Coordinates of C-alpha atoms in Angstrom, one line a residue:
Chain D
M20 CA 11.0 34.9 11.8
S21 CA 14.7 33.9 10.7
P22 CA 14.6 31.8 7.6
I23 CA 14.8 28.1 7.2
N24 CA 18.9 26.7 7.2
L25 CA 18.0 23.9 4.5
A26 CA 20.9 21.1 3.1
I27 CA 20.1 19.1 0.4
V28 CA 20.7 15.5 0.1
G29 CA 21.6 14.0 -3.3
V30 CA 23.0 16.6 -5.5
G31 CA 22.0 15.5 -9.3
K32 CA 19.9 16.8 -12.1
I33 CA 16.9 17.3 -10.8
V34 CA 18.7 19.6 -7.8
R35 CA 20.3 21.3 -10.0
D36 CA 17.9 22.2 -12.7
Q37 CA 15.0 22.3 -9.6
H38 CA 15.7 22.7 -6.2
L39 CA 18.1 25.2 -6.1
P40 CA 16.9 27.9 -8.3
S41 CA 13.3 27.6 -6.7
I42 CA 15.7 27.4 -2.8
A43 CA 17.5 31.3 -3.9
N44 CA 14.3 33.0 -5.1
N45 CA 12.4 32.1 -1.5
P46 CA 13.6 33.7 1.4
D47 CA 12.0 31.2 3.7
F48 CA 14.8 28.9 2.7
K49 CA 18.7 29.6 3.8
L50 CA 21.1 26.8 1.8
V51 CA 23.6 26.3 4.1
A52 CA 25.1 22.9 3.8
T53 CA 25.2 19.0 1.5
A54 CA 25.4 15.6 0.9
S55 CA 26.5 14.2 -1.6
R56 CA 28.8 11.2 -3.5
H57 CA 29.6 13.0 -6.2
G58 CA 28.0 16.3 -6.4
T59 CA 28.8 19.9 -4.7
V60 CA 26.7 23.4 -4.8
E61 CA 29.6 26.6 -5.8
G62 CA 30.2 28.4 -2.8
I63 CA 28.4 26.1 0.1
P64 CA 29.8 23.4 2.9
A65 CA 30.4 19.6 0.7
F66 CA 30.1 16.9 2.3
T67 CA 30.3 13.6 1.3
T68 CA 28.2 11.3 3.7
I69 CA 24.4 13.1 5.1
E70 CA 26.0 12.0 8.9
A71 CA 29.3 14.2 8.4
M72 CA 27.1 16.9 7.5
L73 CA 24.7 16.4 10.6
D74 CA 27.4 16.0 12.9
A75 CA 29.3 19.3 11.3
V76 CA 26.2 22.1 10.6
P77 CA 24.3 21.9 13.7
A78 CA 22.6 25.1 12.4
I79 CA 20.8 22.8 10.5
D80 CA 16.8 23.3 11.0
A81 CA 15.6 20.6 7.3
V82 CA 17.1 18.4 5.1
S83 CA 15.7 17.7 0.9
L84 CA 16.3 14.1 0.0
C85 CA 16.7 13.9 -3.5
M86 CA 18.5 10.7 -4.0
P87 CA 16.3 7.7 -5.9
P88 CA 14.0 6.6 -3.7
Q89 CA 16.3 3.3 -3.0
Y90 CA 17.8 5.0 -0.8
R91 CA 16.1 7.8 0.7
Y92 CA 14.5 5.9 4.4
E93 CA 18.0 5.5 6.2
A94 CA 18.6 9.7 5.9
A95 CA 14.9 10.9 6.4
Y96 CA 15.6 8.2 9.8
K97 CA 18.4 9.9 10.8
A98 CA 17.7 13.8 9.3
L99 CA 13.8 13.1 12.0
S100 CA 15.2 11.1 14.5
A101 CA 18.0 14.3 14.7
G102 CA 15.3 16.8 15.0
K103 CA 15.2 18.0 11.5
H104 CA 12.5 19.1 9.2
V105 CA 12.8 16.3 6.1
F106 CA 11.5 17.2 2.2
L107 CA 11.1 14.2 0.2
E108 CA 11.7 14.2 -3.4
K109 CA 9.0 11.7 -5.3
P110 CA 7.4 9.1 -4.0
P111 CA 8.9 9.0 -0.6
G112 CA 10.1 5.6 -0.3
A113 CA 10.3 2.7 -1.8
T114 CA 7.6 0.6 0.1
L115 CA 4.6 2.6 1.5
S116 CA 5.8 1.0 4.6
E117 CA 8.9 3.2 6.0
V118 CA 6.7 5.9 5.1
A119 CA 4.3 5.1 7.2
D120 CA 7.3 4.7 9.7
L121 CA 8.8 7.9 8.8
E122 CA 5.8 9.5 9.3
N123 CA 5.1 8.1 12.9
L124 CA 9.0 9.5 13.8
A125 CA 8.2 13.0 12.3
K126 CA 4.9 13.0 14.8
T127 CA 6.9 11.5 17.6
K128 CA 10.3 14.1 17.1
G129 CA 7.4 17.1 16.8
V130 CA 9.1 18.3 13.0
S131 CA 7.2 18.4 9.6
L132 CA 7.3 15.8 7.2
F133 CA 6.9 16.5 3.2
A134 CA 5.9 14.6 0.7
S135 CA 6.4 16.1 -1.6
W136 CA 4.5 16.0 -5.2
H137 CA 5.5 18.1 -8.1
S138 CA 3.2 17.7 -10.8
R139 CA 0.3 19.1 -8.0
Y140 CA 1.8 22.1 -8.7
A141 CA 1.4 22.2 -12.3
P142 CA -0.3 25.0 -13.1
A143 CA -3.5 24.8 -14.1
V144 CA -4.3 22.0 -11.7
E145 CA -5.9 24.3 -9.4
A146 CA -8.3 25.7 -12.4
A147 CA -9.5 22.0 -13.5
K148 CA -10.2 21.3 -9.5
A149 CA -12.3 24.4 -9.3
F150 CA -13.5 23.8 -13.0
L151 CA -14.3 19.5 -11.8
A152 CA -16.0 21.1 -8.2
D153 CA -19.1 22.3 -9.7
T154 CA -20.3 19.7 -11.6
T155 CA -21.0 16.4 -12.5
I156 CA -17.9 13.8 -13.9
R157 CA -19.1 10.4 -15.7
S158 CA -15.8 9.2 -16.9
V159 CA -12.5 9.8 -17.1
H160 CA -9.6 9.0 -18.9
V161 CA -5.7 9.6 -18.0
I162 CA -3.5 9.3 -21.6
W163 CA 0.6 9.2 -20.3
K164 CA 2.4 7.7 -22.9
E165 CA 6.1 9.5 -22.8
D166 CA 9.3 7.6 -24.5
V167 CA 11.7 6.7 -22.0
R168 CA 14.4 6.0 -24.3
H169 CA 14.3 10.3 -24.2
W170 CA 13.2 10.1 -20.8
H171 CA 15.6 7.8 -18.7
P172 CA 18.1 7.5 -21.1
N173 CA 20.5 4.2 -20.0
Q174 CA 18.8 4.5 -16.3
E175 CA 19.3 1.4 -15.0
W176 CA 17.8 1.3 -11.7
I177 CA 14.4 2.9 -13.3
W178 CA 14.0 -0.5 -14.8
Q179 CA 14.9 -2.5 -12.2
A180 CA 12.4 -4.5 -9.0
G181 CA 11.5 -1.4 -7.1
G182 CA 12.7 0.5 -9.8
L183 CA 8.8 1.5 -11.3
G184 CA 9.3 1.5 -14.8
V185 CA 6.1 3.0 -16.0
F186 CA 5.2 4.6 -12.8
D187 CA 7.7 7.0 -12.3
P188 CA 6.2 9.2 -14.3
G189 CA 3.0 8.0 -14.1
I190 CA 2.7 8.5 -11.0
N191 CA 2.9 12.0 -12.1
A192 CA -0.6 11.9 -13.1
L193 CA -1.7 9.7 -10.2
S194 CA -0.7 12.6 -7.7
I195 CA -2.7 15.0 -10.1
V196 CA -6.1 12.2 -10.0
T197 CA -6.1 11.6 -6.0
H198 CA -6.5 16.2 -5.9
I199 CA -8.7 16.6 -8.0
F200 CA -11.7 13.7 -8.3
P201 CA -12.8 11.6 -5.4
A202 CA -11.2 8.6 -3.7
L203 CA -10.6 6.1 -6.4
F204 CA -9.3 2.4 -5.9
L205 CA -8.1 -0.3 -8.8
T206 CA -10.6 -2.7 -10.3
G207 CA -8.1 -4.2 -12.6
A208 CA -4.9 -3.9 -14.3
T209 CA -2.3 -5.2 -16.8
L210 CA 1.1 -4.3 -16.3
E211 CA 3.2 -4.4 -19.5
F212 CA 7.0 -5.6 -18.2
P213 CA 9.9 -6.9 -21.1
E214 CA 11.3 -10.0 -20.9
N215 CA 14.4 -9.0 -19.9
R216 CA 13.2 -6.6 -17.3
D217 CA 11.6 -6.2 -13.8
S218 CA 9.6 -3.2 -14.2
P219 CA 6.9 -2.4 -16.4
I220 CA 7.1 -0.9 -19.7
A221 CA 3.3 0.0 -20.2
A222 CA -0.1 -0.2 -17.9
D223 CA -3.4 -0.2 -18.0
L224 CA -4.6 1.0 -15.5
H225 CA -9.3 0.9 -15.3
F226 CA -10.3 2.7 -11.6
R227 CA -13.8 3.6 -9.5
S228 CA -14.5 5.8 -6.8
G229 CA -17.3 4.6 -3.9
Q230 CA -20.0 6.5 -6.5
G231 CA -19.1 4.2 -9.4
L232 CA -17.2 6.7 -11.5
P233 CA -14.8 5.1 -13.3
V234 CA -11.3 5.6 -14.5
H235 CA -9.1 4.8 -17.1
A236 CA -5.6 5.1 -17.6
E237 CA -3.0 4.3 -19.9
F238 CA 0.6 5.1 -19.3
D239 CA 3.3 3.7 -21.1
W240 CA 6.9 4.3 -22.2
R241 CA 6.8 3.5 -26.1
Q242 CA 5.3 6.5 -27.4
T243 CA 7.7 8.1 -30.3
G244 CA 6.4 11.9 -31.5
K245 CA 4.1 13.4 -29.6
Q246 CA 3.8 12.4 -26.3
S247 CA 1.3 13.2 -24.4
W248 CA 0.8 14.0 -20.2
D249 CA -3.2 14.6 -20.3
I250 CA -6.4 14.2 -18.0
V251 CA -9.9 14.4 -20.0
A252 CA -12.9 14.3 -18.3
E253 CA -16.7 13.9 -19.1
T254 CA -18.8 16.4 -17.0
D255 CA -21.8 17.3 -17.2
A256 CA -20.4 21.1 -18.0
G257 CA -18.7 19.7 -20.8
Q258 CA -15.1 17.6 -21.9
M259 CA -12.2 19.1 -19.8
V260 CA -9.1 18.5 -20.6
L261 CA -6.4 19.1 -18.5
S262 CA -3.3 18.6 -20.9
E263 CA 0.5 18.9 -20.4
G264 CA 1.0 17.7 -17.6
G265 CA -1.3 20.0 -15.8
S266 CA 0.1 23.4 -17.6
K267 CA -3.4 23.7 -19.9
L268 CA -6.9 23.7 -19.5
S269 CA -9.1 23.6 -21.6
V270 CA -13.2 22.9 -21.6
N271 CA -14.9 21.7 -24.7
G272 CA -12.1 22.2 -27.0
E273 CA -11.3 26.0 -25.5
L274 CA -8.2 27.3 -24.1
T275 CA -10.2 28.3 -20.2
F276 CA -6.4 28.4 -18.2
S277 CA -2.4 28.0 -19.1
A278 CA 0.0 29.8 -16.7
P279 CA 3.6 30.1 -16.5
E280 CA 5.6 26.1 -14.9
A281 CA 6.5 27.1 -11.1
E282 CA 6.1 23.4 -9.6
Y283 CA 9.4 23.4 -7.7
P284 CA 8.8 27.7 -6.6
S285 CA 5.3 26.0 -4.7
L286 CA 6.6 23.2 -3.4
Y287 CA 9.5 25.0 -1.5
R288 CA 6.5 27.3 -0.2
R289 CA 3.8 24.7 0.4
F290 CA 7.1 22.7 2.6
A291 CA 8.0 26.4 4.7
E292 CA 4.3 26.4 5.4
I293 CA 4.0 23.3 6.9
V294 CA 7.0 23.8 8.0
K295 CA 5.7 27.3 9.8
A296 CA 2.2 25.5 10.8
G297 CA 4.2 22.8 13.0
V298 CA 2.2 19.9 10.7
S299 CA 3.8 17.2 7.9
D300 CA 1.9 16.6 4.2
V301 CA 2.7 12.7 3.5
D302 CA -0.1 11.9 1.2
V303 CA 0.8 8.2 0.5
S304 CA -2.8 7.7 -2.2
P305 CA -0.2 8.4 -5.2
L306 CA 1.9 5.5 -4.4
R307 CA -0.4 2.9 -2.6
H308 CA -2.1 3.1 -6.1
V309 CA 1.1 2.2 -7.5
A310 CA 1.6 -0.4 -4.8
D311 CA -1.6 -2.2 -5.6
A312 CA -1.6 -2.0 -9.3
F313 CA 1.8 -3.9 -8.3
M314 CA -0.7 -6.6 -5.9
L315 CA -4.0 -6.7 -7.9
G316 CA -2.7 -6.3 -11.6
K317 CA -2.3 -8.8 -14.5
R318 CA 1.2 -9.3 -15.9
K319 CA 1.9 -9.6 -19.4
F320 CA 5.2 -10.0 -21.0
V321 CA 6.1 -7.9 -24.3
E322 CA 9.3 -7.7 -26.9
A323 CA 12.8 -7.2 -25.0
F324 CA 13.5 -3.1 -24.7
H325 CA 16.9 -2.3 -25.2
D326 CA 18.2 1.8 -25.1
Chain Q
M25 CA -27.0 -3.8 26.1
S26 CA -29.1 -5.6 24.0
P27 CA -27.5 -8.2 21.7
I28 CA -26.1 -6.6 18.4
N29 CA -28.6 -8.0 15.2
L30 CA -25.9 -9.4 13.1
A31 CA -26.1 -10.4 9.4
I32 CA -23.7 -12.7 7.2
V33 CA -22.9 -11.8 3.7
G34 CA -20.6 -14.8 1.9
V35 CA -21.7 -18.1 3.7
G36 CA -19.7 -20.9 2.5
K37 CA -16.8 -23.3 4.1
I38 CA -15.4 -20.7 7.2
V39 CA -18.1 -19.6 7.7
R40 CA -20.1 -22.9 8.7
D41 CA -16.2 -23.6 10.5
Q42 CA -15.6 -21.0 12.3
H43 CA -18.4 -17.8 12.3
L44 CA -21.7 -19.2 12.8
P45 CA -20.4 -21.4 16.4
S46 CA -18.7 -18.2 17.4
I47 CA -21.7 -16.0 16.6
A48 CA -23.6 -18.9 19.0
N49 CA -21.8 -19.2 21.1
N50 CA -21.4 -14.8 21.8
P51 CA -24.0 -13.8 24.2
D52 CA -23.7 -9.6 22.7
F53 CA -24.8 -11.0 18.5
K54 CA -28.0 -12.4 17.4
L55 CA -28.2 -13.9 13.5
V56 CA -31.1 -12.4 12.2
A57 CA -30.9 -13.2 8.1
T58 CA -27.7 -13.8 5.2
A59 CA -27.3 -13.7 2.4
S60 CA -25.3 -15.9 0.0
R61 CA -25.9 -17.0 -3.5
H62 CA -26.3 -20.1 -2.2
G63 CA -25.4 -21.3 1.4
T64 CA -28.4 -20.4 3.8
V65 CA -28.7 -20.9 7.6
E66 CA -31.1 -23.1 8.8
G67 CA -33.5 -21.7 10.8
I68 CA -32.1 -17.9 9.5
P69 CA -34.8 -15.5 7.3
A70 CA -32.1 -16.0 4.2
F71 CA -31.2 -13.9 0.3
T72 CA -29.1 -14.0 -2.0
T73 CA -28.1 -10.0 -2.6
I74 CA -26.9 -8.5 0.6
E75 CA -29.0 -5.4 -1.3
A76 CA -32.0 -8.3 -0.5
M77 CA -31.4 -8.3 3.1
L78 CA -30.7 -5.0 4.2
D79 CA -34.2 -3.9 2.6
A80 CA -36.1 -6.6 4.3
V81 CA -34.4 -6.6 7.2
P82 CA -34.0 -2.5 8.8
A83 CA -33.1 -4.0 12.8
I84 CA -30.1 -5.4 10.5
D85 CA -27.4 -4.0 13.1
A86 CA -23.8 -5.0 11.7
V87 CA -22.9 -7.6 9.1
S88 CA -19.9 -9.7 8.5
L89 CA -18.9 -9.9 5.2
C90 CA -17.0 -13.0 4.2
M91 CA -17.6 -13.5 0.7
P92 CA -13.6 -13.5 -2.1
P93 CA -12.4 -9.9 -1.1
Q94 CA -12.1 -9.4 -5.3
Y95 CA -16.6 -8.7 -3.9
R96 CA -16.4 -7.6 -0.9
Y97 CA -15.9 -3.9 -1.4
E98 CA -18.9 -3.5 -2.7
A99 CA -20.7 -5.9 -0.2
A100 CA -19.0 -2.8 2.5
Y101 CA -20.2 -0.3 1.1
K102 CA -23.6 -0.9 0.7
A103 CA -23.2 -1.6 4.0
L104 CA -21.7 1.1 5.9
S105 CA -23.7 3.1 3.6
A106 CA -26.6 2.0 5.6
G107 CA -25.4 3.0 8.7
K108 CA -24.3 -1.0 9.8
H109 CA -21.2 -1.9 10.9
V110 CA -18.8 -4.1 9.5
F111 CA -16.4 -6.9 9.9
L112 CA -14.3 -8.6 7.2
E113 CA -12.3 -10.9 7.2
K114 CA -9.5 -11.4 5.7
P115 CA -7.8 -9.5 3.8
P116 CA -9.9 -6.4 4.2
G117 CA -9.9 -5.8 0.1
A118 CA -8.2 -6.4 -3.1
T119 CA -6.3 -3.2 -2.3
L120 CA -4.7 -1.2 -0.1
S121 CA -6.8 2.3 -1.5
E122 CA -11.0 0.6 -1.2
V123 CA -9.8 -0.1 2.3
A124 CA -8.6 3.5 2.8
D125 CA -11.6 4.6 1.2
L126 CA -14.3 2.3 3.7
E127 CA -12.8 3.6 6.7
N128 CA -13.7 6.9 5.6
L129 CA -16.8 6.2 4.7
A130 CA -17.2 4.6 8.1
K131 CA -16.0 7.9 9.9
T132 CA -18.6 9.4 8.3
K133 CA -21.1 7.4 9.1
G134 CA -20.3 7.1 12.6
V135 CA -20.4 3.1 12.7
S136 CA -17.5 0.8 13.4
L137 CA -15.1 -1.2 10.7
F138 CA -13.2 -4.1 12.0
A139 CA -10.5 -5.4 9.8
S140 CA -10.5 -9.1 10.9
W141 CA -7.3 -10.6 11.5
H142 CA -7.5 -14.4 12.6
S143 CA -4.2 -14.9 13.5
R144 CA -3.9 -12.3 15.6
Y145 CA -6.1 -14.0 18.0
A146 CA -3.8 -17.0 18.1
P147 CA -3.4 -18.4 21.4
A148 CA 0.5 -17.9 22.4
V149 CA 0.6 -14.5 20.6
E150 CA 0.0 -12.2 23.3
A151 CA 2.5 -14.3 25.3
A152 CA 5.0 -14.1 22.6
K153 CA 4.6 -10.1 22.6
A154 CA 4.8 -10.5 26.3
F155 CA 8.3 -11.7 26.7
L156 CA 9.6 -9.7 23.2
A157 CA 8.6 -6.7 25.5
D158 CA 11.2 -7.3 28.4
T159 CA 14.3 -8.5 27.0
T160 CA 16.4 -6.7 23.1
I161 CA 15.5 -8.7 19.6
R162 CA 18.2 -9.6 17.8
S163 CA 17.1 -10.9 14.6
V164 CA 13.8 -13.2 13.4
H165 CA 12.7 -15.7 10.9
V166 CA 10.0 -16.4 10.5
I167 CA 9.2 -20.2 7.9
W168 CA 5.5 -20.3 6.2
K169 CA 5.5 -23.3 4.3
E170 CA 2.5 -25.5 3.1
D171 CA 0.6 -27.6 0.9
V172 CA -1.4 -25.3 -1.3
R173 CA -2.9 -28.7 -2.7
H174 CA -4.0 -30.2 0.7
W175 CA -5.4 -26.6 1.9
H176 CA -7.0 -24.7 -1.7
P177 CA -7.8 -27.6 -3.5
N178 CA -9.0 -26.3 -7.2
Q179 CA -9.3 -23.3 -5.9
E180 CA -8.8 -20.9 -8.8
W181 CA -9.4 -17.7 -7.5
I182 CA -6.3 -17.9 -5.3
W183 CA -4.3 -18.7 -8.5
Q184 CA -5.2 -15.0 -10.2
A185 CA -4.1 -11.9 -10.4
G186 CA -5.5 -10.3 -6.9
G187 CA -6.0 -13.2 -5.6
L188 CA -2.2 -12.7 -3.9
G189 CA -1.2 -16.7 -4.0
V190 CA 1.1 -18.0 -0.9
F191 CA 0.8 -14.5 0.4
D192 CA -3.1 -15.6 1.3
P193 CA -1.2 -17.5 3.9
G194 CA 1.8 -15.6 4.6
I195 CA -0.6 -12.9 5.3
N196 CA -1.7 -14.3 8.9
A197 CA 2.2 -15.1 9.3
L198 CA 2.6 -11.1 9.0
S199 CA -0.2 -10.3 10.8
I200 CA 1.1 -11.6 13.6
V201 CA 4.4 -9.9 12.8
T202 CA 3.3 -6.8 12.6
H203 CA 2.0 -7.0 16.1
I204 CA 4.3 -8.7 18.4
F205 CA 7.3 -6.7 16.3
P206 CA 8.4 -3.0 16.1
A207 CA 7.5 -1.9 13.2
L208 CA 9.1 -3.5 9.8
F209 CA 9.8 -2.2 6.1
L210 CA 10.8 -4.4 3.3
T211 CA 13.7 -4.3 1.9
G212 CA 14.0 -6.7 -1.0
A213 CA 12.1 -9.3 -2.3
T214 CA 11.8 -12.2 -4.6
L215 CA 8.6 -13.6 -5.3
E216 CA 8.2 -17.6 -7.2
F217 CA 5.4 -17.7 -10.3
P218 CA 4.6 -20.5 -11.4
E219 CA 5.1 -19.9 -15.1
N220 CA 0.9 -20.9 -16.0
R221 CA -0.4 -17.9 -12.6
D222 CA -0.5 -15.3 -12.2
S223 CA 0.1 -15.3 -8.6
P224 CA 2.8 -16.1 -6.8
I225 CA 3.9 -19.8 -5.2
A226 CA 6.2 -18.9 -3.3
A227 CA 8.3 -15.5 -1.3
D228 CA 11.5 -14.8 0.2
L229 CA 11.0 -11.3 2.0
H230 CA 13.7 -8.8 4.0
F231 CA 12.8 -6.7 6.2
R232 CA 14.0 -4.2 8.6
S233 CA 13.0 -2.4 11.9
G234 CA 13.7 1.9 11.8
Q235 CA 17.2 0.5 14.0
G236 CA 17.8 -1.9 11.9
L237 CA 16.2 -5.2 12.9
P238 CA 16.7 -7.7 10.9
V239 CA 13.2 -10.3 10.0
H240 CA 13.8 -13.1 7.3
A241 CA 10.3 -15.0 6.0
E242 CA 10.2 -17.2 3.9
F243 CA 6.7 -18.5 2.6
D244 CA 6.0 -21.7 0.5
W245 CA 3.2 -23.4 -0.5
R246 CA 5.2 -26.7 -1.7
Q247 CA 5.9 -27.9 1.8
T248 CA 4.7 -31.2 1.3
G249 CA 4.9 -33.6 4.6
K250 CA 5.1 -31.7 7.8
Q251 CA 3.1 -28.0 7.9
S252 CA 5.8 -25.8 9.1
W253 CA 3.9 -21.8 10.0
D254 CA 6.9 -20.4 12.7
I255 CA 8.5 -17.4 14.3
V256 CA 11.7 -17.6 15.8
A257 CA 13.2 -15.2 17.1
E258 CA 17.3 -14.4 18.4
T259 CA 16.2 -12.3 21.7
D260 CA 19.1 -11.7 25.2
A261 CA 16.2 -14.2 26.7
G262 CA 17.4 -16.8 24.4
Q263 CA 15.5 -18.2 21.7
M264 CA 11.7 -17.9 21.2
V265 CA 9.7 -20.1 18.6
L266 CA 5.8 -19.7 18.5
S267 CA 5.0 -22.4 16.0
E268 CA 2.3 -24.3 14.9
G269 CA 0.6 -20.6 13.5
G270 CA 0.9 -18.9 17.2
S271 CA -0.5 -21.8 19.2
K272 CA 3.0 -22.4 20.7
L273 CA 5.8 -20.6 22.7
S274 CA 9.3 -22.1 23.2
V275 CA 11.7 -20.1 24.8
N276 CA 14.6 -22.4 24.6
G277 CA 13.3 -25.2 23.2
E278 CA 11.4 -24.9 26.3
L279 CA 7.3 -25.1 25.7
T280 CA 6.2 -21.4 28.2
F281 CA 1.9 -21.4 26.8
S282 CA -0.1 -23.3 25.0
A283 CA -3.8 -23.0 25.6
P284 CA -7.1 -23.8 23.5
E285 CA -7.6 -22.6 19.9
A286 CA -10.4 -19.8 20.4
E287 CA -9.5 -16.6 17.1
Y288 CA -12.9 -16.6 15.7
P289 CA -14.6 -16.3 19.7
S290 CA -12.3 -13.4 20.1
L291 CA -12.5 -11.9 16.7
Y292 CA -16.6 -11.8 17.3
R293 CA -15.5 -10.4 20.8
R294 CA -13.2 -7.9 19.7
F295 CA -15.8 -6.4 17.4
A296 CA -18.9 -6.3 20.3
E297 CA -15.8 -4.3 21.9
I298 CA -15.5 -1.9 19.4
V299 CA -19.5 -0.9 18.0
K300 CA -19.6 -0.7 21.6
A301 CA -16.8 1.3 21.9
G302 CA -18.0 3.2 18.9
V303 CA -14.2 3.3 17.2
S304 CA -13.3 1.1 14.8
D305 CA -10.4 -2.0 14.5
V306 CA -8.2 -1.4 10.9
D307 CA -5.0 -2.0 10.9
V308 CA -3.9 -2.7 7.0
S309 CA 0.2 -3.3 7.5
P310 CA -0.3 -7.1 6.6
L311 CA -1.8 -6.2 3.9
R312 CA 0.8 -3.1 3.5
H313 CA 3.4 -5.4 3.9
V314 CA 2.1 -7.5 1.1
A315 CA 1.1 -4.8 -1.7
D316 CA 4.7 -3.5 -0.6
A317 CA 6.7 -6.9 -2.4
F318 CA 4.6 -7.5 -5.1
M319 CA 5.1 -3.2 -6.1
L320 CA 9.6 -3.4 -4.8
G321 CA 9.3 -7.7 -5.2
K322 CA 12.3 -9.3 -7.9
R323 CA 9.9 -12.0 -10.1
K324 CA 11.3 -15.6 -10.6
F325 CA 9.4 -18.0 -12.4
V326 CA 9.4 -21.3 -11.8
E327 CA 7.9 -24.7 -13.0
A328 CA 4.6 -24.9 -13.9
F329 CA 1.8 -25.5 -10.7
H330 CA -1.1 -28.4 -11.4
D331 CA -3.8 -29.0 -8.7

């Protein structure tokens, strides 16, 4: 099979850091065009709009959409309508309804849609899942606490309504949680909004499963010093800690699995796989939990946040 | 086929006003038990919990769950696990994730789950749908404005986080909108919260379809005098007005369809139909739009509300 002719829309930091090296090292893909208002990739035909790109390069088979979620639907609709496979950066959209619509469109057009969740491909996630499958889980504690000033300096869009605030990193935790634990739903939530912002800076979430497994998640963007991206499960086989955003697995304090980070290479392997199989991979459950938290959550107002 | 042995959980005003007469007049159902903390139905075995009821009356085939949404999952899980068909009052749950979980459970158990939307069965809804199918729609305006003091006097739960506020009636409009128009998604929203309440008293919502159809919805709970439950569509065949909550259809000012209200009798006919066919009917799209509105919407604080 000849490589999949791929185009990228929205050439920014994540594309340069992650997408381009992953594509370059994957023989299943050949980068043939980009569309971006400002960014370009050396040696690759560049356009400023997706329409111009799709018109000029009919050989495009698939498109990776890497712009902020607020602008993603429009581009995805055009690409799918033109019969192209589509890779969506996380989160797959600004609303659940638009993702449902795109999923139907992909089905109608007979192309593959991929709602990517990079944290699911963190090195130790599958090892954690395998460990949990062989034991009984008693409770889960998710701690996702980082310094927004370090990770998102002066990013205005993330604080606007629809920008998701602390759920932007928190959804990474939820993408792992929904992959390794039984189906959960929210039973209560408190969202803390800085009094000068439209998105939350912290969230405290209580979930349970149908069988009653309690899961407590704490997301906070005000953490200075050591950053925490940990999932702790108390089980009949001991305490499991999946730490550093899914990179390391420990059981009862002993490191049992660790491997080099390779999230984006894995995402592109998965994308090639679903394109070849002629299927889509759209799991909205992480975004659905976020929407549920906004719908069900109690709002609390806290100190103003200034970058 | 002998009648479906039905039980009701949560015997309150809506049960007395709507469910009981609809069940009594439908030969497909026989009411055999109720479970409710306080309410009972004359001549029908009454229990105070669903567990006691399911234990005592194994002949129950199906259960209608009519308590507030915050308590519905637990009961639905028990009923489905016991192999009973389940009728959910609207909205089907407090979160989208729990409804997805129940839908999977119903499938596993081989029973029918019905997420009911009574306004979809308002008399003129199908006539509106048929009218729209034969023309091109240019724009839609939804006006759902009522007096909360009249319709929900001193109902504290509706103002609590998760109580949905003005979306409690607004979801009725959305259940019609999602039934008669193409798939939509939210592009912008403003939610007005009384400064002393956790749920919105008004919402201004802008939707569009994939093809670009603009839909504007206004929900407001501060309407005194004439109440408005209208959906207005500008089309190539003229202006269509579906008014009085779906009761009357007019085109270019002329009444073209009207019939007596029969929403709950229709819901029970539909429930019998899906039970006989061995399928579920769970369309979460109205609730999904509500969750999207909470996630995407800008919050505005307005005057305190006192009953």
